PDB file of C-alpha atoms in Angstrom:
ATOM      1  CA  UNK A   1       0.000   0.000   0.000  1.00  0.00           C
ATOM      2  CA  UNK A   2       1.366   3.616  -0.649  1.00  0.00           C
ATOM      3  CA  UNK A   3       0.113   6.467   0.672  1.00  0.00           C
ATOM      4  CA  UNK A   4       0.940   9.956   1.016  1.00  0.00           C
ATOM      5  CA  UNK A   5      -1.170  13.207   2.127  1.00  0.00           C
ATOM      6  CA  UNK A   6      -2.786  13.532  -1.541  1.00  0.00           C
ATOM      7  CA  UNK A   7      -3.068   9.680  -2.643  1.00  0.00           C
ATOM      8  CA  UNK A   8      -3.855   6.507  -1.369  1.00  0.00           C
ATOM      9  CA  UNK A   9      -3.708   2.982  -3.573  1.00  0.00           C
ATOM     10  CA  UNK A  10      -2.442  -0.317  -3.573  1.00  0.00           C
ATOM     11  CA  UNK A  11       0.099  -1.147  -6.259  1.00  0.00           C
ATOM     12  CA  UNK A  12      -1.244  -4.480  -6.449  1.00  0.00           C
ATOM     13  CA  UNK A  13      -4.515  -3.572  -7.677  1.00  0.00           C
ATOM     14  CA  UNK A  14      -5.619  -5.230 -11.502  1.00  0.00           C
ATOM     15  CA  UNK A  15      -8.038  -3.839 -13.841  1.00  0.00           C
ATOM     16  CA  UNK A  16      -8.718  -6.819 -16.497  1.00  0.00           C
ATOM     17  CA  UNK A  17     -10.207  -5.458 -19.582  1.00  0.00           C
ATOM     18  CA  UNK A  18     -11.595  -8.877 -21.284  1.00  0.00           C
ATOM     19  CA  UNK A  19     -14.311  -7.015 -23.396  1.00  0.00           C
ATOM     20  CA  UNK A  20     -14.026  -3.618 -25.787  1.00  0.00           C
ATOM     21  CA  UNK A  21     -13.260  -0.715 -23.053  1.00  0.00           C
ATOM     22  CA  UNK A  22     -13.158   2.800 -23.046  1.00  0.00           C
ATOM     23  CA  UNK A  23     -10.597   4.855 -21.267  1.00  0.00           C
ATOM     24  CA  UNK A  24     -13.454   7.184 -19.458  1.00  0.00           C
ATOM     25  CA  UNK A  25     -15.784   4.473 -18.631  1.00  0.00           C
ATOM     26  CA  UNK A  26     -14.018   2.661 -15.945  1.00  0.00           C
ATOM     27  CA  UNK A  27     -10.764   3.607 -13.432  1.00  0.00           C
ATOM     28  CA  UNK A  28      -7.555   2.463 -13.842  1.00  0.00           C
ATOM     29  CA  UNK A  29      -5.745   5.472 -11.892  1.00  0.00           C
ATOM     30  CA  UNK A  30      -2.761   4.019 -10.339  1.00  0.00           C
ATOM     31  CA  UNK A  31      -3.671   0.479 -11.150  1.00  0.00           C
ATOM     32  CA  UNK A  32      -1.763  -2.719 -12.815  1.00  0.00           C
ATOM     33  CA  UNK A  33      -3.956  -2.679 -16.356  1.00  0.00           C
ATOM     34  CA  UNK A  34      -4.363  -6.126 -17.849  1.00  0.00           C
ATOM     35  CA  UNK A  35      -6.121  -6.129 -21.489  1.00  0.00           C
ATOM     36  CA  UNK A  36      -6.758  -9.945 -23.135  1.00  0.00           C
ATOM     37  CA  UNK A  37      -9.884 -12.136 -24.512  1.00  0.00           C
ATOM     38  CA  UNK A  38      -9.222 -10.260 -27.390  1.00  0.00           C
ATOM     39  CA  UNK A  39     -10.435  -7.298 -26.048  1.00  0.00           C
ATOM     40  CA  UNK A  40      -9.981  -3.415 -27.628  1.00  0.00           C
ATOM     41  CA  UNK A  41      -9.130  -0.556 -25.106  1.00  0.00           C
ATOM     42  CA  UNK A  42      -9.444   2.491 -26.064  1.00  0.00           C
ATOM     43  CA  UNK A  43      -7.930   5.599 -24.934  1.00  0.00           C
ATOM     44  CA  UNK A  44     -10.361   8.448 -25.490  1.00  0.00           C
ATOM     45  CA  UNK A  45      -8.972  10.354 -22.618  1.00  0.00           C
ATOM     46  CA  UNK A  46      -5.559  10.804 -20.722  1.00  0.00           C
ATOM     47  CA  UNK A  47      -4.825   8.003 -18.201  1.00  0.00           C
ATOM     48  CA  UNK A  48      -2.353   7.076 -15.333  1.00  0.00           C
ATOM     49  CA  UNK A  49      -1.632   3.409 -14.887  1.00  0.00           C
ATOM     50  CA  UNK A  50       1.186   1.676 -12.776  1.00  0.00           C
ATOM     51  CA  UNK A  51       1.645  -1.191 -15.381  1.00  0.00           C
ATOM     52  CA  UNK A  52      -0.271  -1.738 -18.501  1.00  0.00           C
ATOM     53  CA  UNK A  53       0.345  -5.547 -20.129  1.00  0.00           C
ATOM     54  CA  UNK A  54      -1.505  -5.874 -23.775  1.00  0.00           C
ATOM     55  CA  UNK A  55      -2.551  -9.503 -24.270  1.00  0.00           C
ATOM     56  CA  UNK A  56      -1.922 -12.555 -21.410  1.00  0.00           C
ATOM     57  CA  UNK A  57      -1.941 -16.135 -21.179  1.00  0.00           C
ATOM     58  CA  UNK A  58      -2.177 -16.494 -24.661  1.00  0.00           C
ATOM     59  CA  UNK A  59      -4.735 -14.479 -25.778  1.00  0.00           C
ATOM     60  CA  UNK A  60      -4.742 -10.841 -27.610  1.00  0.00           C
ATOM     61  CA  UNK A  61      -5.033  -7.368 -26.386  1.00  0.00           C
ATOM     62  CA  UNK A  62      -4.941  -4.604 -28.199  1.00  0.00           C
ATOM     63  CA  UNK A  63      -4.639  -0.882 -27.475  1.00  0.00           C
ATOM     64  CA  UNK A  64      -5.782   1.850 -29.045  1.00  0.00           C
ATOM     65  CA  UNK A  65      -5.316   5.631 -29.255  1.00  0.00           C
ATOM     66  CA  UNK A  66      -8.335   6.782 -30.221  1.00  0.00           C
ATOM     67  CA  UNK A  67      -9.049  10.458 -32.301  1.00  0.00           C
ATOM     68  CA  UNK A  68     -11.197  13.118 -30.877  1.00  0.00           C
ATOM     69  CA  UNK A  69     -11.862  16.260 -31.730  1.00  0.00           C
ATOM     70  CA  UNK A  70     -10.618  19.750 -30.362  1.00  0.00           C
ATOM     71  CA  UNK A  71      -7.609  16.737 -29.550  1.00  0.00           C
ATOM     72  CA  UNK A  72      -4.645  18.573 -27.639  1.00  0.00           C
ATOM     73  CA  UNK A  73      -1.242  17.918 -27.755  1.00  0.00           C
ATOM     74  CA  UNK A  74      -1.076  15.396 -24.651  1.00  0.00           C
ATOM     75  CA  UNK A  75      -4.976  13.983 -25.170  1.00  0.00           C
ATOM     76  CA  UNK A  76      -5.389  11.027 -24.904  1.00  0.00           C
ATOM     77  CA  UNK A  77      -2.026  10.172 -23.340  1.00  0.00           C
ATOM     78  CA  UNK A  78      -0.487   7.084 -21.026  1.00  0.00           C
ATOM     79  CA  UNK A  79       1.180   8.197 -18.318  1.00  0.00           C
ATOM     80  CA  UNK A  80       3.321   5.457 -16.589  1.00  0.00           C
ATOM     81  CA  UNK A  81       3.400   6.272 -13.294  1.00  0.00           C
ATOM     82  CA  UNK A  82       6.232   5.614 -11.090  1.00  0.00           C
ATOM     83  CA  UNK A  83       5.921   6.377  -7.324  1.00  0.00           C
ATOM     84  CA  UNK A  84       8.965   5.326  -5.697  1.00  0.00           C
ATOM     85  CA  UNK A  85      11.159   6.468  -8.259  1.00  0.00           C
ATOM     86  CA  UNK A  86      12.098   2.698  -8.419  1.00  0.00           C
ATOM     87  CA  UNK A  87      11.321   2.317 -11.945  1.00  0.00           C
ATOM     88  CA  UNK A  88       8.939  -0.286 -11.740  1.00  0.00           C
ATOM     89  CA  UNK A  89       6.290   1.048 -14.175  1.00  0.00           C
ATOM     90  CA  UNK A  90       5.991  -0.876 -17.282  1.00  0.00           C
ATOM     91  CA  UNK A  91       4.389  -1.285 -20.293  1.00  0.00           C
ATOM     92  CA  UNK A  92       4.603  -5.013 -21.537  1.00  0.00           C
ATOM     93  CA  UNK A  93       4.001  -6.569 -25.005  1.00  0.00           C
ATOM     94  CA  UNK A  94       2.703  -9.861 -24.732  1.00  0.00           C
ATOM     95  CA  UNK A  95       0.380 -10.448 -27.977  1.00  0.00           C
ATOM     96  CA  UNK A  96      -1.549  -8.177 -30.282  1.00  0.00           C
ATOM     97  CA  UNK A  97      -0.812  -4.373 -30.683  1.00  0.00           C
ATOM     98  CA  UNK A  98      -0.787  -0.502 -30.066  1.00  0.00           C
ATOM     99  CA  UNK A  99      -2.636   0.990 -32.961  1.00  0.00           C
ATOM    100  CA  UNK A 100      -4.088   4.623 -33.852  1.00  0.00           C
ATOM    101  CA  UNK A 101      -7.925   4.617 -34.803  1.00  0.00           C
ATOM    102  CA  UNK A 102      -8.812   7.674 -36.803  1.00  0.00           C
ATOM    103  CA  UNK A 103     -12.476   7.850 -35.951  1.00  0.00           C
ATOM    104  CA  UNK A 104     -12.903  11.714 -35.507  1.00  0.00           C
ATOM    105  CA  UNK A 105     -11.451  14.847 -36.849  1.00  0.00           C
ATOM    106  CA  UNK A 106      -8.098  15.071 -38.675  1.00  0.00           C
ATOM    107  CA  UNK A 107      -4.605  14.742 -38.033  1.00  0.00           C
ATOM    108  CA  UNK A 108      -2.174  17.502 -37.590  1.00  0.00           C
ATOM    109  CA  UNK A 109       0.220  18.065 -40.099  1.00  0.00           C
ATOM    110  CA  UNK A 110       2.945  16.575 -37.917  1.00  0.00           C
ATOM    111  CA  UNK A 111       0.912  13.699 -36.639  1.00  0.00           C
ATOM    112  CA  UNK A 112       1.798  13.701 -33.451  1.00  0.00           C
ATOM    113  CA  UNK A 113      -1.264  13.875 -30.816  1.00  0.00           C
ATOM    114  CA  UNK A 114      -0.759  10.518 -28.973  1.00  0.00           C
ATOM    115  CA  UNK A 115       2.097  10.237 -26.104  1.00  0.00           C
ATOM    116  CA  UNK A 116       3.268   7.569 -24.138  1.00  0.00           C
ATOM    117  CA  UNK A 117       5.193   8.637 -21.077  1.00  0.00           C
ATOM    118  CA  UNK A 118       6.851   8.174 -17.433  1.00  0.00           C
ATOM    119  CA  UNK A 119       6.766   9.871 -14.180  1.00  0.00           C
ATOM    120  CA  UNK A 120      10.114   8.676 -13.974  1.00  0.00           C
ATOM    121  CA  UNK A 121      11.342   6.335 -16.512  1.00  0.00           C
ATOM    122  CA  UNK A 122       9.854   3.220 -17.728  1.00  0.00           C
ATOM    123  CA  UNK A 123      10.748   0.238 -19.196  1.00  0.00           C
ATOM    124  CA  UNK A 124       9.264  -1.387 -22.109  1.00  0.00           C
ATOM    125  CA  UNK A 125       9.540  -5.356 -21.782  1.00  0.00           C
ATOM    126  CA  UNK A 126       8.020  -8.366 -24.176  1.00  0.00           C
ATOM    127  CA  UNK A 127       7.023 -11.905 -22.958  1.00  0.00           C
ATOM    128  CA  UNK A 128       9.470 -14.896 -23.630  1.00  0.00           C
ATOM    129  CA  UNK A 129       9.388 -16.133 -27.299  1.00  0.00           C
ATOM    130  CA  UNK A 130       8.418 -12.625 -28.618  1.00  0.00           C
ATOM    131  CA  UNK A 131       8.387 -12.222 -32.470  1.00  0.00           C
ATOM    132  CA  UNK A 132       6.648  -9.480 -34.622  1.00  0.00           C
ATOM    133  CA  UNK A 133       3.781 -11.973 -35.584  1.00  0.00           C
ATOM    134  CA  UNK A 134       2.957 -12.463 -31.761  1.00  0.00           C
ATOM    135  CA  UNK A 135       3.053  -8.084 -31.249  1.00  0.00           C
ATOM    136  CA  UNK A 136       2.517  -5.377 -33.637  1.00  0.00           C
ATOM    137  CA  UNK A 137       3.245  -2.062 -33.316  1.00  0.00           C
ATOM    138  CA  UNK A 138       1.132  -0.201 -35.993  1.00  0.00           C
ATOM    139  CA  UNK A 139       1.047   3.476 -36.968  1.00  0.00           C
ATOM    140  CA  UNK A 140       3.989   4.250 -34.067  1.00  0.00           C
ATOM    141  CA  UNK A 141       4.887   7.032 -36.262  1.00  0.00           C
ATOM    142  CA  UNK A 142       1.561   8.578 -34.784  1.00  0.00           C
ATOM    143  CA  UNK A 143       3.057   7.947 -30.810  1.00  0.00           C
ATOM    144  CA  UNK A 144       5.126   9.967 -28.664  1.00  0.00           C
ATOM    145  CA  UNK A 145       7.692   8.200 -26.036  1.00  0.00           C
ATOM    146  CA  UNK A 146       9.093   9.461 -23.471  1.00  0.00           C
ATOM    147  CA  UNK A 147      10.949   8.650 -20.199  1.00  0.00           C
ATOM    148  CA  UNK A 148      11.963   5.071 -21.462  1.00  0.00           C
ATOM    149  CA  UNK A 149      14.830   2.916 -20.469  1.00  0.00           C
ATOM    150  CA  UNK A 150      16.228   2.739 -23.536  1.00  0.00           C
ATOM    151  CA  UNK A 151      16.721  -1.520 -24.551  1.00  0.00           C
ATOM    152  CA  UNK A 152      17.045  -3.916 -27.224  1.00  0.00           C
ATOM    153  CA  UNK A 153      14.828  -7.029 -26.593  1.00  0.00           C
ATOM    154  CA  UNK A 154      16.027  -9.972 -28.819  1.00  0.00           C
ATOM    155  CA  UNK A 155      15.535 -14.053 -28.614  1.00  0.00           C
ATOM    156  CA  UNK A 156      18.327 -16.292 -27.721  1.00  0.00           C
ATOM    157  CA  UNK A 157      19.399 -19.503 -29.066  1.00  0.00           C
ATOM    158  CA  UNK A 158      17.330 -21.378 -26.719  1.00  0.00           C
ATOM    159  CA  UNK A 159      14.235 -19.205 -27.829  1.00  0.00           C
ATOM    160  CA  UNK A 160      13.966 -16.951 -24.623  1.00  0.00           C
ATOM    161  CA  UNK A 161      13.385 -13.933 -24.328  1.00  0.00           C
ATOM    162  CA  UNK A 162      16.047 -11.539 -23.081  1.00  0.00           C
ATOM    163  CA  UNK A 163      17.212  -7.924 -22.788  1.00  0.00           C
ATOM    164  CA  UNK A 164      20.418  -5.618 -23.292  1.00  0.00           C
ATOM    165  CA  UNK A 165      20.365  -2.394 -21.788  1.00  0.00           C
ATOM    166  CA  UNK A 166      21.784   0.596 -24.111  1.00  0.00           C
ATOM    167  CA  UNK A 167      22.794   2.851 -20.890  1.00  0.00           C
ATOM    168  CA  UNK A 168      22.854   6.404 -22.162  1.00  0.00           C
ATOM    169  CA  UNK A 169      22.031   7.387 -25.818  1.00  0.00           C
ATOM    170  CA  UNK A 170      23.849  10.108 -27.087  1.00  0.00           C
ATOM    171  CA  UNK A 171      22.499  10.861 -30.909  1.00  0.00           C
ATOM    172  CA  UNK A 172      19.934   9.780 -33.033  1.00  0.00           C
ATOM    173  CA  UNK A 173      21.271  10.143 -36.624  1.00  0.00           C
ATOM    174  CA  UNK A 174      19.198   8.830 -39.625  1.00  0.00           C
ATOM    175  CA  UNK A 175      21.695   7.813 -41.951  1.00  0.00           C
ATOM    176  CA  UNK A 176      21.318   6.906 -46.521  1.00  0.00           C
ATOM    177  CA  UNK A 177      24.495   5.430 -46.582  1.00  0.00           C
ATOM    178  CA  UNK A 178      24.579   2.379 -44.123  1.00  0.00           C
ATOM    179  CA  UNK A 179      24.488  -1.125 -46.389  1.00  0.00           C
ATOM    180  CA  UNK A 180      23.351  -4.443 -45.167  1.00  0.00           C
ATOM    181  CA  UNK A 181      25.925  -7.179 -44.932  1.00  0.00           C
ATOM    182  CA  UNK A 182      24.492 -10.460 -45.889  1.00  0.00           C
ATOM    183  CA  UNK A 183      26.743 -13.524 -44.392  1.00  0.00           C
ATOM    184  CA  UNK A 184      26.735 -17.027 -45.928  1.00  0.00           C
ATOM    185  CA  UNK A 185      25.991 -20.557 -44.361  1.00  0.00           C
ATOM    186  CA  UNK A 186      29.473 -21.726 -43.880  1.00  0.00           C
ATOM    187  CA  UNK A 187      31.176 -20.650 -41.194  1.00  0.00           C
ATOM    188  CA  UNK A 188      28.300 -21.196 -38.917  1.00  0.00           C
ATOM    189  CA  UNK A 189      26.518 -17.516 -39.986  1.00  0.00           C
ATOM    190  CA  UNK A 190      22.846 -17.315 -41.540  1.00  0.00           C
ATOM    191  CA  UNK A 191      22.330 -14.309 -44.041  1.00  0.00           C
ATOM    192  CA  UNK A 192      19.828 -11.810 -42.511  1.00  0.00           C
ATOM    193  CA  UNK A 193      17.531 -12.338 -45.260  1.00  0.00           C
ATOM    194  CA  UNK A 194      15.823 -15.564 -44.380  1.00  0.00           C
ATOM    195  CA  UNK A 195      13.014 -13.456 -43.248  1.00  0.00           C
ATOM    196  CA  UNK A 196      11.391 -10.594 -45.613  1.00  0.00           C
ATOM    197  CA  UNK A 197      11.934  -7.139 -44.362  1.00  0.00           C
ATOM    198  CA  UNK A 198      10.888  -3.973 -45.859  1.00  0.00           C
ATOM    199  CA  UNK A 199      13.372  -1.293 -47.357  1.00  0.00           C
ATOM    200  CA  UNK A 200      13.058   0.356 -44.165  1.00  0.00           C
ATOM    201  CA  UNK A 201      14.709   3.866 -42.891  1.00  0.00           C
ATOM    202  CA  UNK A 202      18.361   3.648 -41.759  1.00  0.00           C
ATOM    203  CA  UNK A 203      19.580   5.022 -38.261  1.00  0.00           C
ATOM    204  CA  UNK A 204      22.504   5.027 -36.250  1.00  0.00           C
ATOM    205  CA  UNK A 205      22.167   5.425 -31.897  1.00  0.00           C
ATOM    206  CA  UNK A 206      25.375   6.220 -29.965  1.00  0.00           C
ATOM    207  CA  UNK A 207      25.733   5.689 -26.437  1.00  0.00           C
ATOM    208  CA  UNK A 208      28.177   5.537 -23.589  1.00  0.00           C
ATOM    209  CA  UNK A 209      29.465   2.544 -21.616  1.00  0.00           C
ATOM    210  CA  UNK A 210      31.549   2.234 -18.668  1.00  0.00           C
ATOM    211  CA  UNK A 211      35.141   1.280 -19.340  1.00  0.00           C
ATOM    212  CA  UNK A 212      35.706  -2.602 -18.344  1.00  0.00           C
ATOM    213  CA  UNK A 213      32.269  -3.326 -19.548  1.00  0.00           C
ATOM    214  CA  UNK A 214      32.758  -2.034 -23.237  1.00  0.00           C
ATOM    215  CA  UNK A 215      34.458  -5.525 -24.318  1.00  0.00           C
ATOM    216  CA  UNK A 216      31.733  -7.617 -23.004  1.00  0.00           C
ATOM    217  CA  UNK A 217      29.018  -5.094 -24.372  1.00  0.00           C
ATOM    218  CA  UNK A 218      30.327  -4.868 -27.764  1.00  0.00           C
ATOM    219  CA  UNK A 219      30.631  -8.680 -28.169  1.00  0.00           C
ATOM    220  CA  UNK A 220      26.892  -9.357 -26.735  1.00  0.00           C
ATOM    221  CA  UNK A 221      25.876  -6.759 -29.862  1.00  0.00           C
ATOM    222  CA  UNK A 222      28.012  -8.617 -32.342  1.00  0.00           C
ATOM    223  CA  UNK A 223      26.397 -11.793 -31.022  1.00  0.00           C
ATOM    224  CA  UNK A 224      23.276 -10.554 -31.120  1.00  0.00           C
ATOM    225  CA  UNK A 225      23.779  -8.972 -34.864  1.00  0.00           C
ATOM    226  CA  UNK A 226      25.487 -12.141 -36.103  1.00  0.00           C
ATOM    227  CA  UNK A 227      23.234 -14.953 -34.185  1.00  0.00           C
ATOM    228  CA  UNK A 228      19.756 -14.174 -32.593  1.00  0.00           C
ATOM    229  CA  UNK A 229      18.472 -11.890 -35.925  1.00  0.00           C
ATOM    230  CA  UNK A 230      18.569 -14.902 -37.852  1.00  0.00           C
ATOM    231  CA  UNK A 231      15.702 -15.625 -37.076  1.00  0.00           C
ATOM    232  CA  UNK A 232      13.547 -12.962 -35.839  1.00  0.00           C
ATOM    233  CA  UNK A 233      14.286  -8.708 -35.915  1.00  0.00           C
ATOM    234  CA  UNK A 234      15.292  -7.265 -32.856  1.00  0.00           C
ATOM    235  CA  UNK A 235      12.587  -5.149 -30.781  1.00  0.00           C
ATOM    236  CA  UNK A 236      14.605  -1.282 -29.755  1.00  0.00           C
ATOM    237  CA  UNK A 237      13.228   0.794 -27.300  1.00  0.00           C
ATOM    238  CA  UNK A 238      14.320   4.467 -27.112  1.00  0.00           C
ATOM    239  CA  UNK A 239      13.303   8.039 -26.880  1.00  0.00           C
ATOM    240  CA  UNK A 240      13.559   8.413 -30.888  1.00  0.00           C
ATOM    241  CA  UNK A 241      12.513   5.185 -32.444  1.00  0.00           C
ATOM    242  CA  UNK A 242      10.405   2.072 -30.938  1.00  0.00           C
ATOM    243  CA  UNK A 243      10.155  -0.602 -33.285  1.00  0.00           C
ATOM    244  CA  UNK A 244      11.516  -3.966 -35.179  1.00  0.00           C
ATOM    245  CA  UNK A 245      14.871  -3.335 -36.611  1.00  0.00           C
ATOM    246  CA  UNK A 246      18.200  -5.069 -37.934  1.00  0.00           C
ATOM    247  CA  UNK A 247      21.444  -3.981 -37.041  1.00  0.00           C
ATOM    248  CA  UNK A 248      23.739  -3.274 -39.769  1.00  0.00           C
ATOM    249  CA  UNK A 249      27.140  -2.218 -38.306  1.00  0.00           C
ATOM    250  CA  UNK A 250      28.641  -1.672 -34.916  1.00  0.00           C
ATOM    251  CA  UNK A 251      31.427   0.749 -33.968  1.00  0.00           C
ATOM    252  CA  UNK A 252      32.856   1.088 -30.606  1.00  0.00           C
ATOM    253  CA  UNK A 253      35.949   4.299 -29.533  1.00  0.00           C
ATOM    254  CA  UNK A 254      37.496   5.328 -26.164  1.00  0.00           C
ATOM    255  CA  UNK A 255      37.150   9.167 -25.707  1.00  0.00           C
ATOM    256  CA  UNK A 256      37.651   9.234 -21.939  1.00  0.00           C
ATOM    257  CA  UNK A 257      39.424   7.404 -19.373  1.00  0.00           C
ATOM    258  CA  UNK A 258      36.361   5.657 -17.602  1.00  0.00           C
ATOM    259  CA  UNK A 259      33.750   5.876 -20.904  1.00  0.00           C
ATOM    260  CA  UNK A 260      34.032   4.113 -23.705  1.00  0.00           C
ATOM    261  CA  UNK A 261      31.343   5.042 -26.674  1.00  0.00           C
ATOM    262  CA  UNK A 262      29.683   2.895 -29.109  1.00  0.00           C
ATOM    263  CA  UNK A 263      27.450   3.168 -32.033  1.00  0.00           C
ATOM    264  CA  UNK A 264      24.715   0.955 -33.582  1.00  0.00           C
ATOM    265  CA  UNK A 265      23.781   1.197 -37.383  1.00  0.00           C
ATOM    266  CA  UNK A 266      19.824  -0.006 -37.756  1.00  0.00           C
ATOM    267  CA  UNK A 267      17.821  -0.729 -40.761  1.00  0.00           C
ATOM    268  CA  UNK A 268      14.086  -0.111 -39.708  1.00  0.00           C
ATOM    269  CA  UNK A 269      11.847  -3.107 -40.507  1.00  0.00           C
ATOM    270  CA  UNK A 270       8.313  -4.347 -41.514  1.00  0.00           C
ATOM    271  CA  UNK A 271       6.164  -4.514 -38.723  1.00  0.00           C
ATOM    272  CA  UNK A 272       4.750  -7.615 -39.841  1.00  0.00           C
ATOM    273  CA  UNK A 273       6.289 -10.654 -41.254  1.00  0.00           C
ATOM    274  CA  UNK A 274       4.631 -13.495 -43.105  1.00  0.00           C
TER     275      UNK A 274
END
């Protein structure tokens, strides 16, 4: 239970939406949000949830930003709220998808009316055995991010899922020069294209590691580049781009005497593969 002089809730408390929902017909303030049964939630209105998981125990969930009019730059919005400061809020991807519903009005010229954010930071994490066929992320051009730990969410050779943490991004750069490298059977390597992908944008993220870790770090990236995209894109998570991608290059230079910088080249991907 947490409590304070303005608000009073347990943490523990679960909303299940198992049948088509909107936003400002029920309360999820502060609450652990559970959609599944196939059931459509819609977000007509700005909401604050502790967790929000989309699809369980099999079954699909799907969220969706719905259009209004006289919209406003943070309506309808997902706030992640984090009390502690602890970082605990999350928004998990088990099966279906995030989409935007035009029903009403017209979009701005930029597009951007629907925002997903933290109090504090929070963390975007998928189920074990994630793939794009199990989640899709449609129209995320059309959502905001903010406040997110910023991850790459890939499956290992034993088909878990698992997470690396980026640490710090420093840039965002979308790139036109950055070409795919395909590698051949022998030598134990799978080319990247034994699963359709789109002609998608190119990016490159650089962060900052601490020195002693950069070796290991660098080598879990070429693993993950050279190994666990065989079969299925990778899922990054950060401020400037959420979505499947495939990474294309990795660089890694020492600037400092305790940081060590790296940078990932991405290829953006289909959403949906057959």
């Amino acid at each position: 239970m947490y409590s304070s002089e303005s608000t009073q809730f347990d943490i523990n408390d679960t909303v299940v939406i198992d049948q088509d929902t909107y936003a400002s017909t029920v309360d999820v303030d502060l609450h652990n949000v559970i959609i599944r049964d196939n059931a459509k939630f819609y977000i007509d209105e700005p909401i604050r949830v502790w967790k929000l998981s989309i699809g369980e125990d099999g079954t699909l969930g799907y969220l969706i930003f719905q259009q209004i009019e006289g919209i406003t730059r943070g309506n309808p919005s997902v706030l992640f709220y984090d009390t502690y400061g602890e970082d605990d809020s999350k928004l998990v991807l088990h099966r279906g998808s995030i989409q935007i519903e035009e029903t009403f009005g017209s979009m701005s010229e930029s597009g951007r009316r629907y925002i997903m954010r933290g109090d504090i930071r929070f963390r975007v994490t998928t189920t074990s055995g994630f793939k794009p066929k199990l989640f899709s992320l449609e129209d995320i051009e059309h959502i905001e991010i903010f406040d997110l730990h910023p991850l790459m969410s890939f499956i290992d050779e034993d088909n878990n899922y698992r997470d690396l943490y980026l640490g710090a991004i420093s840039s965002y750069t979308p790139s036109t020069s950055i070409s795919i490298s395909s590698y051949k059977i022998e030598g134990g390597r799978a080319t990247w294209n034994k699963f359709k992908h789109s002609e998608g944008k190119e990016f490159t993220i650089t962060g900052k590691i601490p020195r002693l870790q950069d070796d290991v770090f660098i080598e879990r990236l070429e693993h993950i580049a050279e190994v666990n995209q065989r079969y299925s894109p990778i899922l990054l998570v950060t401020e400037n781009y959420t979505g499947y991608c495939l990474i294309t290059g990795i660089d890694q230079s020492v600037t400092a005497p305790t940081v060590a910088d790296y940078s990932i080249s991405c290829k953006r991907v289909r959403e949906a593969y057959e």
